Amino acid sequence: MEKTKTFPLRYTIYGLSIAGFLLSLVISLSVGAGYAFPLAFGMLTALGSYDLLQRSHTVSRNYPIIANFRYLLEAIGPEIRQYFIQSDTDERPFSREQRTIVYQRAKNVLDKRPFGSQLGMYEEGFEWMNHSLTPTKVTSSDFRILIGKDCAKPYSASVFNISAMSFGSLSANAILSLNTGAKMGGFYHDTGEGSISRYHRQPGGDLVWEIGSGYFGCRHEDGSFNEKMFRENAALDQVKMIEVKLSQGAKPGHGGILPGAKVTPEIAEARGVSIGEDCVSPASHSAFSTPIELLEFIDHLRELSGGKPVGFKLAIGHPWEWFAIVKAMLETGRKPDFIVVDGGEGGTGAAPLEFINRLGMPMTEALLMVHNTLVGTNLREDIAIGAAGKVTSAFNIARTLALGADWCNSARGYMFSLGCIQALNCHTGRCPSGIATQDPRRGEKLDVELKSKRVYNFHKNTLDALQNLLEASGLRHPSELGPEHVVRRVSRTEVHSYMDLFPFLEPGELLEGETGHTLYDRYWQKATPDSFEPPEFIRKLRETKLR
């Protein structure tokens, strides 16, 4: 194709900028009109010249100056969609309606709605709770669950707590606000795997100390587990439970690294690492490598902590690995005091797109598998279950407890209570709300006194709403919630309660043999308590495409 010899129209703005610069410069020099216009046109000319000369962006070379407007609009695209395009009920990842209810409850302002629901009640997937013609009267919304009943130091936990978010991911003032709010409301604050910082300790709120594969706060220089450091931190009165993180919903099976440039003296102090050196979380633990070793490690931590409840958190992946842990419990008699199920819906942790969207079992199915397995092996009454995955409202809590959990955790819900606007800049350090950043100029703008009250308000008002739901349903405590209380529409003409929609095992059913449910019948018998390795038939499938 012959190269055009005419001046391309796409260069018009660039050409006009040059002409404007020359003309305004001549006028300014002739009549002394000032240099505002030459400066403005000169900057546009310089930008256009740079666009033409650079080689990284072809669009900019073909459309000097104009292309920058495209990049600007692309940069603010999420905000444009969030504020001007999405409806109140579009969950991407949280709808405006979901965020607004948190903001209103955190600010302690009117959270009522007029004119009926905006949700499509006849669309597939719509869920609701059935109410009773004989409502109850519940005297308090301070609902609690006892964890570690056989421990020397059991813990009475709220049914709604702050999920794992580390100092380093969140700013100092965000951690201070969360823990102060937890102290005011009598609920717990999970430290995240970044360990216990000075900002967790200062307010004095209850802590669940999460220990990940990096053993931050209890590690030797080589990254291995340090008993002496663990005992010192676990002995803190603030630390009510210890949680071993096997995996998380945001990026299951994936390690992490905090670059040395971000390892400040305060982060180094909390994590037990060197200032300015890369802070690595391996993909797997070094203190154990088999299900039995995991349970031995948990028993050891319970002993070192003086009898505090110890459990683990996991996102469910290969079913045989979870079954192997339960079989190890049966074989050894060793059990965690609790298990926290983290849904594959992701969370506050930044992760590759494929991990966020396509890796890990969503909370509903994961929770059902954990609950059913423990029921089917007669272990459920000995082990409490927590669950996390986009829990921001009383109904979210109720449906999660109806599926088998004893309590719920929320990370992003409490971030909204701090003022998070879902800018989706958590991984850049440029959080406009001063929450997910280590930039002190941003984080220091977050008012701890005000935001801690909002954390407290969000917790209290959400549990007040849960109390209202329970009363309307004829119940007296969240522990009474079951699959018979929640209904889902599966088509325009058909609905089912959770009891009929999902499989629920009978006590001891897994121990008796066939259950009639493919998942359990296929993998339970093949799992082994001394290894996370896949069953033989899975290994053979991996050797061929002839399936």
PDB file of N, CA and C in Angstrom, residues 427-500:
ATOM      1  N   HIS A 427      -3.145  -2.779  45.931  1.00  0.00           N
ATOM      2  CA  HIS A 427      -1.817  -3.330  45.653  1.00  0.00           C
ATOM      3  C   HIS A 427      -0.810  -2.272  45.216  1.00  0.00           C
ATOM      4  N   THR A 428      -1.261  -1.029  45.045  1.00  0.00           N
ATOM      5  CA  THR A 428      -0.367   0.010  44.523  1.00  0.00           C
ATOM      6  C   THR A 428       0.231   0.882  45.611  1.00  0.00           C
ATOM      7  N   GLY A 429      -0.339   0.837  46.821  1.00  0.00           N
ATOM      8  CA  GLY A 429       0.110   1.730  47.880  1.00  0.00           C
ATOM      9  C   GLY A 429      -0.499   3.116  47.792  1.00  0.00           C
ATOM     10  N   ARG A 430      -1.383   3.327  46.824  1.00  0.00           N
ATOM     11  CA  ARG A 430      -1.977   4.651  46.629  1.00  0.00           C
ATOM     12  C   ARG A 430      -3.458   4.656  47.027  1.00  0.00           C
ATOM     13  N   CYS A 431      -3.771   3.969  48.110  1.00  0.00           N
ATOM     14  CA  CYS A 431      -5.152   3.910  48.586  1.00  0.00           C
ATOM     15  C   CYS A 431      -5.643   5.308  48.947  1.00  0.00           C
ATOM     16  N   PRO A 432      -6.706   5.784  48.307  1.00  0.00           N
ATOM     17  CA  PRO A 432      -7.184   7.143  48.592  1.00  0.00           C
ATOM     18  C   PRO A 432      -7.779   7.293  49.984  1.00  0.00           C
ATOM     19  N   SER A 433      -8.135   6.167  50.620  1.00  0.00           N
ATOM     20  CA  SER A 433      -8.739   6.222  51.953  1.00  0.00           C
ATOM     21  C   SER A 433      -7.720   6.075  53.069  1.00  0.00           C
ATOM     22  N   GLY A 434      -6.443   5.894  52.722  1.00  0.00           N
ATOM     23  CA  GLY A 434      -5.409   5.759  53.738  1.00  0.00           C
ATOM     24  C   GLY A 434      -5.433   4.441  54.474  1.00  0.00           C
ATOM     25  N   ILE A 435      -6.083   3.420  53.891  1.00  0.00           N
ATOM     26  CA  ILE A 435      -6.240   2.125  54.570  1.00  0.00           C
ATOM     27  C   ILE A 435      -5.182   1.134  54.094  1.00  0.00           C
ATOM     28  N   ALA A 436      -5.202   0.801  52.817  1.00  0.00           N
ATOM     29  CA  ALA A 436      -4.278  -0.198  52.268  1.00  0.00           C
ATOM     30  C   ALA A 436      -3.047   0.494  51.692  1.00  0.00           C
ATOM     31  N   THR A 437      -2.247   1.074  52.562  1.00  0.00           N
ATOM     32  CA  THR A 437      -1.065   1.810  52.115  1.00  0.00           C
ATOM     33  C   THR A 437      -0.049   1.870  53.240  1.00  0.00           C
ATOM     34  N   GLN A 438       1.216   2.015  52.871  1.00  0.00           N
ATOM     35  CA  GLN A 438       2.277   2.285  53.844  1.00  0.00           C
ATOM     36  C   GLN A 438       2.854   3.679  53.638  1.00  0.00           C
ATOM     37  N   ASP A 439       2.194   4.473  52.815  1.00  0.00           N
ATOM     38  CA  ASP A 439       2.582   5.864  52.627  1.00  0.00           C
ATOM     39  C   ASP A 439       2.059   6.666  53.819  1.00  0.00           C
ATOM     40  N   PRO A 440       2.937   7.142  54.698  1.00  0.00           N
ATOM     41  CA  PRO A 440       2.457   7.846  55.897  1.00  0.00           C
ATOM     42  C   PRO A 440       1.657   9.096  55.567  1.00  0.00           C
ATOM     43  N   ARG A 441       1.941   9.703  54.437  1.00  0.00           N
ATOM     44  CA  ARG A 441       1.192  10.908  54.068  1.00  0.00           C
ATOM     45  C   ARG A 441      -0.263  10.584  53.780  1.00  0.00           C
ATOM     46  N   ARG A 442      -0.534   9.355  53.362  1.00  0.00           N
ATOM     47  CA  ARG A 442      -1.910   8.917  53.135  1.00  0.00           C
ATOM     48  C   ARG A 442      -2.510   8.319  54.409  1.00  0.00           C
ATOM     49  N   GLY A 443      -1.768   7.414  55.027  1.00  0.00           N
ATOM     50  CA  GLY A 443      -2.290   6.702  56.196  1.00  0.00           C
ATOM     51  C   GLY A 443      -2.571   7.600  57.387  1.00  0.00           C
ATOM     52  N   GLU A 444      -1.757   8.622  57.579  1.00  0.00           N
ATOM     53  CA  GLU A 444      -1.943   9.496  58.733  1.00  0.00           C
ATOM     54  C   GLU A 444      -3.208  10.340  58.637  1.00  0.00           C
ATOM     55  N   LYS A 445      -3.783  10.433  57.450  1.00  0.00           N
ATOM     56  CA  LYS A 445      -5.018  11.205  57.289  1.00  0.00           C
ATOM     57  C   LYS A 445      -6.235  10.452  57.828  1.00  0.00           C
ATOM     58  N   LEU A 446      -6.070   9.165  58.121  1.00  0.00           N
ATOM     59  CA  LEU A 446      -7.167   8.356  58.645  1.00  0.00           C
ATOM     60  C   LEU A 446      -7.292   8.631  60.138  1.00  0.00           C
ATOM     61  N   ASP A 447      -8.432   9.180  60.558  1.00  0.00           N
ATOM     62  CA  ASP A 447      -8.653   9.590  61.937  1.00  0.00           C
ATOM     63  C   ASP A 447      -9.022   8.379  62.792  1.00  0.00           C
ATOM     64  N   VAL A 448      -8.129   7.979  63.691  1.00  0.00           N
ATOM     65  CA  VAL A 448      -8.310   6.756  64.466  1.00  0.00           C
ATOM     66  C   VAL A 448      -9.516   6.850  65.396  1.00  0.00           C
ATOM     67  N   GLU A 449      -9.674   7.979  66.067  1.00  0.00           N
ATOM     68  CA  GLU A 449     -10.786   8.127  67.012  1.00  0.00           C
ATOM     69  C   GLU A 449     -12.126   7.978  66.313  1.00  0.00           C
ATOM     70  N   LEU A 450     -12.269   8.621  65.167  1.00  0.00           N
ATOM     71  CA  LEU A 450     -13.529   8.561  64.430  1.00  0.00           C
ATOM     72  C   LEU A 450     -13.748   7.185  63.818  1.00  0.00           C
ATOM     73  N   LYS A 451     -12.713   6.653  63.149  1.00  0.00           N
ATOM     74  CA  LYS A 451     -12.881   5.394  62.413  1.00  0.00           C
ATOM     75  C   LYS A 451     -13.062   4.200  63.342  1.00  0.00           C
ATOM     76  N   SER A 452     -12.442   4.224  64.508  1.00  0.00           N
ATOM     77  CA  SER A 452     -12.635   3.109  65.436  1.00  0.00           C
ATOM     78  C   SER A 452     -14.084   3.044  65.908  1.00  0.00           C
ATOM     79  N   LYS A 453     -14.717   4.199  66.082  1.00  0.00           N
ATOM     80  CA  LYS A 453     -16.135   4.211  66.447  1.00  0.00           C
ATOM     81  C   LYS A 453     -16.983   3.637  65.319  1.00  0.00           C
ATOM     82  N   ARG A 454     -16.570   3.891  64.092  1.00  0.00           N
ATOM     83  CA  ARG A 454     -17.324   3.352  62.957  1.00  0.00           C
ATOM     84  C   ARG A 454     -17.163   1.840  62.858  1.00  0.00           C
ATOM     85  N   VAL A 455     -15.984   1.330  63.172  1.00  0.00           N
ATOM     86  CA  VAL A 455     -15.788  -0.126  63.221  1.00  0.00           C
ATOM     87  C   VAL A 455     -16.710  -0.732  64.270  1.00  0.00           C
ATOM     88  N   TYR A 456     -16.747  -0.114  65.438  1.00  0.00           N
ATOM     89  CA  TYR A 456     -17.627  -0.570  66.517  1.00  0.00           C
ATOM     90  C   TYR A 456     -19.096  -0.508  66.089  1.00  0.00           C
ATOM     91  N   ASN A 457     -19.495   0.610  65.488  1.00  0.00           N
ATOM     92  CA  ASN A 457     -20.884   0.778  65.056  1.00  0.00           C
ATOM     93  C   ASN A 457     -21.287  -0.264  64.021  1.00  0.00           C
ATOM     94  N   PHE A 458     -20.399  -0.517  63.065  1.00  0.00           N
ATOM     95  CA  PHE A 458     -20.704  -1.495  62.015  1.00  0.00           C
ATOM     96  C   PHE A 458     -20.955  -2.861  62.629  1.00  0.00           C
ATOM     97  N   HIS A 459     -20.096  -3.276  63.542  1.00  0.00           N
ATOM     98  CA  HIS A 459     -20.265  -4.569  64.206  1.00  0.00           C
ATOM     99  C   HIS A 459     -21.583  -4.606  64.982  1.00  0.00           C
ATOM    100  N   LYS A 460     -21.822  -3.600  65.810  1.00  0.00           N
ATOM    101  CA  LYS A 460     -23.006  -3.603  66.661  1.00  0.00           C
ATOM    102  C   LYS A 460     -24.298  -3.544  65.835  1.00  0.00           C
ATOM    103  N   ASN A 461     -24.340  -2.650  64.860  1.00  0.00           N
ATOM    104  CA  ASN A 461     -25.572  -2.488  64.087  1.00  0.00           C
ATOM    105  C   ASN A 461     -25.842  -3.689  63.188  1.00  0.00           C
ATOM    106  N   THR A 462     -24.780  -4.353  62.727  1.00  0.00           N
ATOM    107  CA  THR A 462     -24.972  -5.576  61.934  1.00  0.00           C
ATOM    108  C   THR A 462     -25.531  -6.689  62.795  1.00  0.00           C
ATOM    109  N   LEU A 463     -25.013  -6.812  64.026  1.00  0.00           N
ATOM    110  CA  LEU A 463     -25.548  -7.838  64.923  1.00  0.00           C
ATOM    111  C   LEU A 463     -26.949  -7.481  65.420  1.00  0.00           C
ATOM    112  N   ASP A 464     -27.237  -6.193  65.539  1.00  0.00           N
ATOM    113  CA  ASP A 464     -28.611  -5.792  65.851  1.00  0.00           C
ATOM    114  C   ASP A 464     -29.564  -6.231  64.733  1.00  0.00           C
ATOM    115  N   ALA A 465     -29.098  -6.076  63.492  1.00  0.00           N
ATOM    116  CA  ALA A 465     -29.908  -6.516  62.352  1.00  0.00           C
ATOM    117  C   ALA A 465     -30.074  -8.029  62.349  1.00  0.00           C
ATOM    118  N   LEU A 466     -28.999  -8.749  62.736  1.00  0.00           N
ATOM    119  CA  LEU A 466     -29.097 -10.206  62.852  1.00  0.00           C
ATOM    120  C   LEU A 466     -30.108 -10.585  63.934  1.00  0.00           C
ATOM    121  N   GLN A 467     -30.092  -9.858  65.030  1.00  0.00           N
ATOM    122  CA  GLN A 467     -31.071 -10.096  66.099  1.00  0.00           C
ATOM    123  C   GLN A 467     -32.495  -9.935  65.560  1.00  0.00           C
ATOM    124  N   ASN A 468     -32.725  -8.910  64.762  1.00  0.00           N
ATOM    125  CA  ASN A 468     -34.055  -8.692  64.187  1.00  0.00           C
ATOM    126  C   ASN A 468     -34.465  -9.835  63.264  1.00  0.00           C
ATOM    127  N   LEU A 469     -33.503 -10.329  62.467  1.00  0.00           N
ATOM    128  CA  LEU A 469     -33.798 -11.457  61.581  1.00  0.00           C
ATOM    129  C   LEU A 469     -34.173 -12.698  62.385  1.00  0.00           C
ATOM    130  N   LEU A 470     -33.402 -12.957  63.444  1.00  0.00           N
ATOM    131  CA  LEU A 470     -33.677 -14.131  64.276  1.00  0.00           C
ATOM    132  C   LEU A 470     -35.059 -14.031  64.921  1.00  0.00           C
ATOM    133  N   GLU A 471     -35.370 -12.852  65.436  1.00  0.00           N
ATOM    134  CA  GLU A 471     -36.676 -12.669  66.072  1.00  0.00           C
ATOM    135  C   GLU A 471     -37.810 -12.895  65.076  1.00  0.00           C
ATOM    136  N   ALA A 472     -37.651 -12.345  63.874  1.00  0.00           N
ATOM    137  CA  ALA A 472     -38.690 -12.509  62.853  1.00  0.00           C
ATOM    138  C   ALA A 472     -38.833 -13.966  62.426  1.00  0.00           C
ATOM    139  N   SER A 473     -37.750 -14.732  62.552  1.00  0.00           N
ATOM    140  CA  SER A 473     -37.764 -16.137  62.148  1.00  0.00           C
ATOM    141  C   SER A 473     -38.174 -17.065  63.284  1.00  0.00           C
ATOM    142  N   GLY A 474     -38.440 -16.507  64.460  1.00  0.00           N
ATOM    143  CA  GLY A 474     -38.847 -17.333  65.588  1.00  0.00           C
ATOM    144  C   GLY A 474     -37.696 -18.022  66.290  1.00  0.00           C
ATOM    145  N   LEU A 475     -36.474 -17.470  66.156  1.00  0.00           N
ATOM    146  CA  LEU A 475     -35.285 -18.079  66.759  1.00  0.00           C
ATOM    147  C   LEU A 475     -34.749 -17.198  67.880  1.00  0.00           C
ATOM    148  N   ARG A 476     -33.846 -17.776  68.688  1.00  0.00           N
ATOM    149  CA  ARG A 476     -33.319 -17.037  69.837  1.00  0.00           C
ATOM    150  C   ARG A 476     -31.806 -16.856  69.800  1.00  0.00           C
ATOM    151  N   HIS A 477     -31.116 -17.644  68.988  1.00  0.00           N
ATOM    152  CA  HIS A 477     -29.646 -17.530  68.912  1.00  0.00           C
ATOM    153  C   HIS A 477     -29.200 -17.974  67.525  1.00  0.00           C
ATOM    154  N   PRO A 478     -28.124 -17.384  66.999  1.00  0.00           N
ATOM    155  CA  PRO A 478     -27.648 -17.789  65.667  1.00  0.00           C
ATOM    156  C   PRO A 478     -27.329 -19.272  65.555  1.00  0.00           C
ATOM    157  N   SER A 479     -26.992 -19.919  66.671  1.00  0.00           N
ATOM    158  CA  SER A 479     -26.674 -21.350  66.625  1.00  0.00           C
ATOM    159  C   SER A 479     -27.871 -22.192  66.210  1.00  0.00           C
ATOM    160  N   GLU A 480     -29.086 -21.635  66.296  1.00  0.00           N
ATOM    161  CA  GLU A 480     -30.298 -22.358  65.889  1.00  0.00           C
ATOM    162  C   GLU A 480     -30.518 -22.330  64.385  1.00  0.00           C
ATOM    163  N   LEU A 481     -29.786 -21.484  63.680  1.00  0.00           N
ATOM    164  CA  LEU A 481     -29.957 -21.391  62.222  1.00  0.00           C
ATOM    165  C   LEU A 481     -29.516 -22.680  61.548  1.00  0.00           C
ATOM    166  N   GLY A 482     -30.310 -23.137  60.607  1.00  0.00           N
ATOM    167  CA  GLY A 482     -29.977 -24.346  59.861  1.00  0.00           C
ATOM    168  C   GLY A 482     -30.395 -24.219  58.416  1.00  0.00           C
ATOM    169  N   PRO A 483     -30.117 -25.220  57.610  1.00  0.00           N
ATOM    170  CA  PRO A 483     -30.416 -25.141  56.171  1.00  0.00           C
ATOM    171  C   PRO A 483     -31.903 -25.037  55.858  1.00  0.00           C
ATOM    172  N   GLU A 484     -32.746 -25.342  56.815  1.00  0.00           N
ATOM    173  CA  GLU A 484     -34.193 -25.237  56.590  1.00  0.00           C
ATOM    174  C   GLU A 484     -34.683 -23.794  56.625  1.00  0.00           C
ATOM    175  N   HIS A 485     -33.836 -22.871  57.073  1.00  0.00           N
ATOM    176  CA  HIS A 485     -34.278 -21.487  57.240  1.00  0.00           C
ATOM    177  C   HIS A 485     -34.014 -20.614  56.018  1.00  0.00           C
ATOM    178  N   VAL A 486     -33.187 -21.070  55.077  1.00  0.00           N
ATOM    179  CA  VAL A 486     -32.831 -20.250  53.921  1.00  0.00           C
ATOM    180  C   VAL A 486     -33.310 -20.942  52.646  1.00  0.00           C
ATOM    181  N   VAL A 487     -33.884 -20.152  51.744  1.00  0.00           N
ATOM    182  CA  VAL A 487     -34.471 -20.670  50.508  1.00  0.00           C
ATOM    183  C   VAL A 487     -33.802 -19.992  49.308  1.00  0.00           C
ATOM    184  N   ARG A 488     -33.566 -20.770  48.247  1.00  0.00           N
ATOM    185  CA  ARG A 488     -32.982 -20.228  47.015  1.00  0.00           C
ATOM    186  C   ARG A 488     -33.878 -20.549  45.825  1.00  0.00           C
ATOM    187  N   ARG A 489     -34.024 -19.552  44.955  1.00  0.00           N
ATOM    188  CA  ARG A 489     -34.746 -19.777  43.706  1.00  0.00           C
ATOM    189  C   ARG A 489     -33.791 -20.419  42.701  1.00  0.00           C
ATOM    190  N   VAL A 490     -34.179 -21.562  42.139  1.00  0.00           N
ATOM    191  CA  VAL A 490     -33.355 -22.257  41.160  1.00  0.00           C
ATOM    192  C   VAL A 490     -33.890 -22.077  39.740  1.00  0.00           C
ATOM    193  N   SER A 491     -35.110 -21.621  39.601  1.00  0.00           N
ATOM    194  CA  SER A 491     -35.675 -21.244  38.306  1.00  0.00           C
ATOM    195  C   SER A 491     -36.848 -20.307  38.588  1.00  0.00           C
ATOM    196  N   ARG A 492     -37.467 -19.799  37.548  1.00  0.00           N
ATOM    197  CA  ARG A 492     -38.566 -18.857  37.755  1.00  0.00           C
ATOM    198  C   ARG A 492     -39.761 -19.513  38.447  1.00  0.00           C
ATOM    199  N   THR A 493     -39.856 -20.829  38.333  1.00  0.00           N
ATOM    200  CA  THR A 493     -41.024 -21.527  38.899  1.00  0.00           C
ATOM    201  C   THR A 493     -40.664 -22.525  39.993  1.00  0.00           C
ATOM    202  N   GLU A 494     -39.401 -22.532  40.439  1.00  0.00           N
ATOM    203  CA  GLU A 494     -38.984 -23.556  41.401  1.00  0.00           C
ATOM    204  C   GLU A 494     -38.044 -22.962  42.448  1.00  0.00           C
ATOM    205  N   VAL A 495     -38.299 -23.289  43.704  1.00  0.00           N
ATOM    206  CA  VAL A 495     -37.435 -22.857  44.801  1.00  0.00           C
ATOM    207  C   VAL A 495     -37.153 -24.053  45.699  1.00  0.00           C
ATOM    208  N   HIS A 496     -36.012 -23.996  46.406  1.00  0.00           N
ATOM    209  CA  HIS A 496     -35.653 -25.075  47.332  1.00  0.00           C
ATOM    210  C   HIS A 496     -35.008 -24.471  48.567  1.00  0.00           C
ATOM    211  N   SER A 497     -35.273 -25.055  49.716  1.00  0.00           N
ATOM    212  CA  SER A 497     -34.530 -24.673  50.916  1.00  0.00           C
ATOM    213  C   SER A 497     -33.131 -25.273  50.810  1.00  0.00           C
ATOM    214  N   TYR A 498     -32.205 -24.715  51.579  1.00  0.00           N
ATOM    215  CA  TYR A 498     -30.854 -25.269  51.589  1.00  0.00           C
ATOM    216  C   TYR A 498     -30.874 -26.750  51.978  1.00  0.00           C
ATOM    217  N   MET A 499     -31.818 -27.119  52.826  1.00  0.00           N
ATOM    218  CA  MET A 499     -31.894 -28.516  53.273  1.00  0.00           C
ATOM    219  C   MET A 499     -32.113 -29.459  52.100  1.00  0.00           C
ATOM    220  N   ASP A 500     -32.926 -29.030  51.121  1.00  0.00           N
ATOM    221  CA  ASP A 500     -33.208 -29.865  49.957  1.00  0.00           C
ATOM    222  C   ASP A 500     -32.214 -29.626  48.818  1.00  0.00           C
TER     223      ASP A 500
END
